[in-house]
N, CA and C of each residue as an Amber inpcrd file, in Angstrom:
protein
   210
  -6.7130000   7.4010000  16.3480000  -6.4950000   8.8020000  16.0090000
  -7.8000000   9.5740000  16.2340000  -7.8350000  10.5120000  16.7730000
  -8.8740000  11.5400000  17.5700000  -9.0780000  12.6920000  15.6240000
 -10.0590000  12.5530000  15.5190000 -10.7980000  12.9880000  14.3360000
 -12.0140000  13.8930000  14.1990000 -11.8360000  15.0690000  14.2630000
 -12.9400000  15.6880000  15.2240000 -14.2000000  15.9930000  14.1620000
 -13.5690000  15.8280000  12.3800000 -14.4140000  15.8380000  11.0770000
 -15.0750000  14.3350000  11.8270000 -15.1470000  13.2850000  11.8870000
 -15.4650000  11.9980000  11.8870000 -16.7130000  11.9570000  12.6630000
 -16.0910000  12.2510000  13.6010000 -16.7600000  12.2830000  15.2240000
 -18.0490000  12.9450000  14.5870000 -17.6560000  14.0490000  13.8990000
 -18.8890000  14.9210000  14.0210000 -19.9860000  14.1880000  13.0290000
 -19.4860000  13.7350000  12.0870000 -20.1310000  12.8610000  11.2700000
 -20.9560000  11.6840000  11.9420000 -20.6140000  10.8290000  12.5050000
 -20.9800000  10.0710000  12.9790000 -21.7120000   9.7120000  13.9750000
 -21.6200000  10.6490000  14.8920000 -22.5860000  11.1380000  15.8140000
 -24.0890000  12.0540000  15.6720000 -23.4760000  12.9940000  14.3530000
 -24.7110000  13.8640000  13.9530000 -25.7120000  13.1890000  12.7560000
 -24.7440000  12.7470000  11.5860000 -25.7330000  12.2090000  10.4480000
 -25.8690000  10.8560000   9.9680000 -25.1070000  10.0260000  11.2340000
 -24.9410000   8.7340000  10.8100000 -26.1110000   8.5720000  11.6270000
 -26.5390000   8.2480000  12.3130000 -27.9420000   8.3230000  13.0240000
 -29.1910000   8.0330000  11.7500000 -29.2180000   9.1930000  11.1340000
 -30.0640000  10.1950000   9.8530000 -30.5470000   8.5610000   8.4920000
 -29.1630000   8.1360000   9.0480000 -29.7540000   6.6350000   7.8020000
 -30.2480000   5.5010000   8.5260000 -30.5020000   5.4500000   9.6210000
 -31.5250000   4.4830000   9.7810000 -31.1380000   3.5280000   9.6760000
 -32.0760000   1.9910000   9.1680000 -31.4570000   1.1600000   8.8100000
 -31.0090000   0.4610000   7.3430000 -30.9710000   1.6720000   6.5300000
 -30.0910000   1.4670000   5.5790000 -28.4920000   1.1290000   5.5870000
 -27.7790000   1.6040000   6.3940000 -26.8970000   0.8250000   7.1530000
 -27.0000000   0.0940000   7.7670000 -25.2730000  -0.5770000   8.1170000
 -25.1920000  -1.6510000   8.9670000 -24.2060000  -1.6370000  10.2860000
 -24.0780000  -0.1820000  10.2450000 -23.1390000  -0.1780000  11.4280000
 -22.1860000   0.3370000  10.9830000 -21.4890000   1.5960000  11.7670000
 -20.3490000   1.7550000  11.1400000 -19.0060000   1.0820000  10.6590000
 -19.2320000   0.1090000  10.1810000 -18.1410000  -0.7160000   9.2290000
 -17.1890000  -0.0770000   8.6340000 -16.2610000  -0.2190000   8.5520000
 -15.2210000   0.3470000   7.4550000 -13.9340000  -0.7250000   7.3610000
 -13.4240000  -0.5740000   6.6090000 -12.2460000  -0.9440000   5.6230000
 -11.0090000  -0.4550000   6.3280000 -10.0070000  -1.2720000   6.5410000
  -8.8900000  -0.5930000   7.3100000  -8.6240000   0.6890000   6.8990000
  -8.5290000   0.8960000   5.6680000  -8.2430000   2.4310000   4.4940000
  -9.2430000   3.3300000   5.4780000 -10.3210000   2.6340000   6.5490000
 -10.9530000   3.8990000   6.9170000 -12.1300000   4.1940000   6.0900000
 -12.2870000   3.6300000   4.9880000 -13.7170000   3.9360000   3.8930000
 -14.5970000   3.2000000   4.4610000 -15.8220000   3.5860000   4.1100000
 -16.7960000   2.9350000   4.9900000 -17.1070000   1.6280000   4.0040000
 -17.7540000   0.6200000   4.5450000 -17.8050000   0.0430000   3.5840000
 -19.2810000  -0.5430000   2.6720000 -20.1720000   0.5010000   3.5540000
 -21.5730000   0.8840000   2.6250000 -21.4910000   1.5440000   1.6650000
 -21.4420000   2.3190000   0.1230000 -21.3370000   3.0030000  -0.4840000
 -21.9000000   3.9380000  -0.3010000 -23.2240000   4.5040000   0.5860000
 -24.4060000   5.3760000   0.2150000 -23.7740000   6.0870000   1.6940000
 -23.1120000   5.3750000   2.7040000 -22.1810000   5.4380000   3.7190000
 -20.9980000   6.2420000   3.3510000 -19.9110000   5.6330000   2.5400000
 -19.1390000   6.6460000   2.3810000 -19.3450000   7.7990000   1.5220000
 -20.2490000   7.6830000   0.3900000 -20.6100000   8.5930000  -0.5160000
 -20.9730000   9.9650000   0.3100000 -21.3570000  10.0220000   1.3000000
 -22.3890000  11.1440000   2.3790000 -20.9740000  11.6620000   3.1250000
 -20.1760000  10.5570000   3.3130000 -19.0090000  11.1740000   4.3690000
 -18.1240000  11.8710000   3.6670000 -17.5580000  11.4950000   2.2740000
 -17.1740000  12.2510000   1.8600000 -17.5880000  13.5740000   1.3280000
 -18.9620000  13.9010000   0.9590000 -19.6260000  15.1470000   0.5330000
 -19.5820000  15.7080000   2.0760000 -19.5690000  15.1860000   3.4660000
 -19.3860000  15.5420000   4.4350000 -17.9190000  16.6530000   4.7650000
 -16.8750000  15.6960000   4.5460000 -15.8930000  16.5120000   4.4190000
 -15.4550000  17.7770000   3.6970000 -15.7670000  17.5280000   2.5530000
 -16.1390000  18.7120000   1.4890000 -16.4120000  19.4450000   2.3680000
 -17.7640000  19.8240000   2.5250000 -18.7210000  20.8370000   3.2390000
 -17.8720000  20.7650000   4.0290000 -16.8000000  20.4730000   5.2620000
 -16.7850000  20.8060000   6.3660000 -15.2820000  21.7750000   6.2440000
 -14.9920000  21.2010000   5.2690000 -13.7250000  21.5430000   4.9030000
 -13.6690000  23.4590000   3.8430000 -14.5880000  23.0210000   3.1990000
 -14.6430000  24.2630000   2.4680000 -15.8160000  25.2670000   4.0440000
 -15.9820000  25.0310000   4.7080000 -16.8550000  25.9450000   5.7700000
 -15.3160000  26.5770000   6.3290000 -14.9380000  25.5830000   7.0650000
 -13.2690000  26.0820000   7.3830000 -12.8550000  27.0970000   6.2860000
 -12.6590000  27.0840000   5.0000000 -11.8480000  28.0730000   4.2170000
 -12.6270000  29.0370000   3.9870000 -13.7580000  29.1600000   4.3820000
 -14.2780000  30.2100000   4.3720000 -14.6320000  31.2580000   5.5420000
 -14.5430000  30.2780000   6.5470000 -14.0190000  31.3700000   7.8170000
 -12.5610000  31.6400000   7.8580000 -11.8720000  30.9740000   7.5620000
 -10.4790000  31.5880000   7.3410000 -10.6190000  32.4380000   6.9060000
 -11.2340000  33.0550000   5.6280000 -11.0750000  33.9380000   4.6230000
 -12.0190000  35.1420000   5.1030000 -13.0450000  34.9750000   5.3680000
 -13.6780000  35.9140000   6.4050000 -13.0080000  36.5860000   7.5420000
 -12.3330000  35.6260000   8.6010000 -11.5510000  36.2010000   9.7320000
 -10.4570000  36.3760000   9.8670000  -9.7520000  36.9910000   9.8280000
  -8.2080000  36.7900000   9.9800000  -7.4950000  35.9720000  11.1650000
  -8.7760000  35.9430000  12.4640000  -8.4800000  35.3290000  13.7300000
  -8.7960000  34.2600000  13.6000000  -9.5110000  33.7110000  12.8200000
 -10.0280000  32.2340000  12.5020000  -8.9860000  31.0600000  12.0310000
  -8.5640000  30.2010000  13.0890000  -7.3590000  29.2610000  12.7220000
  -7.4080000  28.0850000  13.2430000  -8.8310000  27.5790000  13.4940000
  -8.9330000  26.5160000  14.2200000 -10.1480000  25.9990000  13.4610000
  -9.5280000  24.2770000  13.6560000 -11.0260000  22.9220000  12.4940000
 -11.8230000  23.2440000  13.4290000 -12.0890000  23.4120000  15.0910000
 -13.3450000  23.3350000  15.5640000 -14.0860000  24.8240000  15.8040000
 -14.7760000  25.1520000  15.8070000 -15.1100000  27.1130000  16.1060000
 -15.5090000  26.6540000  17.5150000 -15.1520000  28.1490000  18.4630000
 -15.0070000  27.9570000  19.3390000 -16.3290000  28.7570000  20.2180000
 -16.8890000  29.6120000  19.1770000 -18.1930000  30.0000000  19.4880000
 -17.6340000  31.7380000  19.8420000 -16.4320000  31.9490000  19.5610000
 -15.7380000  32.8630000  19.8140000 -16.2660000  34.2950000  18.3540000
């Protein structure tokens, strides 16, 4: 499944821990299975999620998870 919250995660701030991880591992459920790992992804979503409801609420044209630079 194409995940464009994930992607962005993983590419941008999974990097950021170094080798405190071990690789992106996860749990079939999809949870990661570092704690300090999923703990970040989920405060990830949050933030990415409440950014979305707030351009919604700002734009009326705003209806898309990725911005389009528009």
């Amino acid at each position: 499944m194409n995940d464009p919250i994930r992607e962005a995660f993983e590419e941008v701030c999974f990097p950021s821990f170094g080798p405190i991880v071990d690789g992106l591992n996860r749990y079939a459920s999809g949870e990661y299975i570092n704690p300090t790992l999923e703990d970040h992804w989920n405060t990830f979503q949050e933030g990415w999620e409440a950014a979305v409801e707030f351009l919604k609420n700002k734009s009326g044209t705003y209806s898309d998870i990725m911005a389009t630079g528009g």
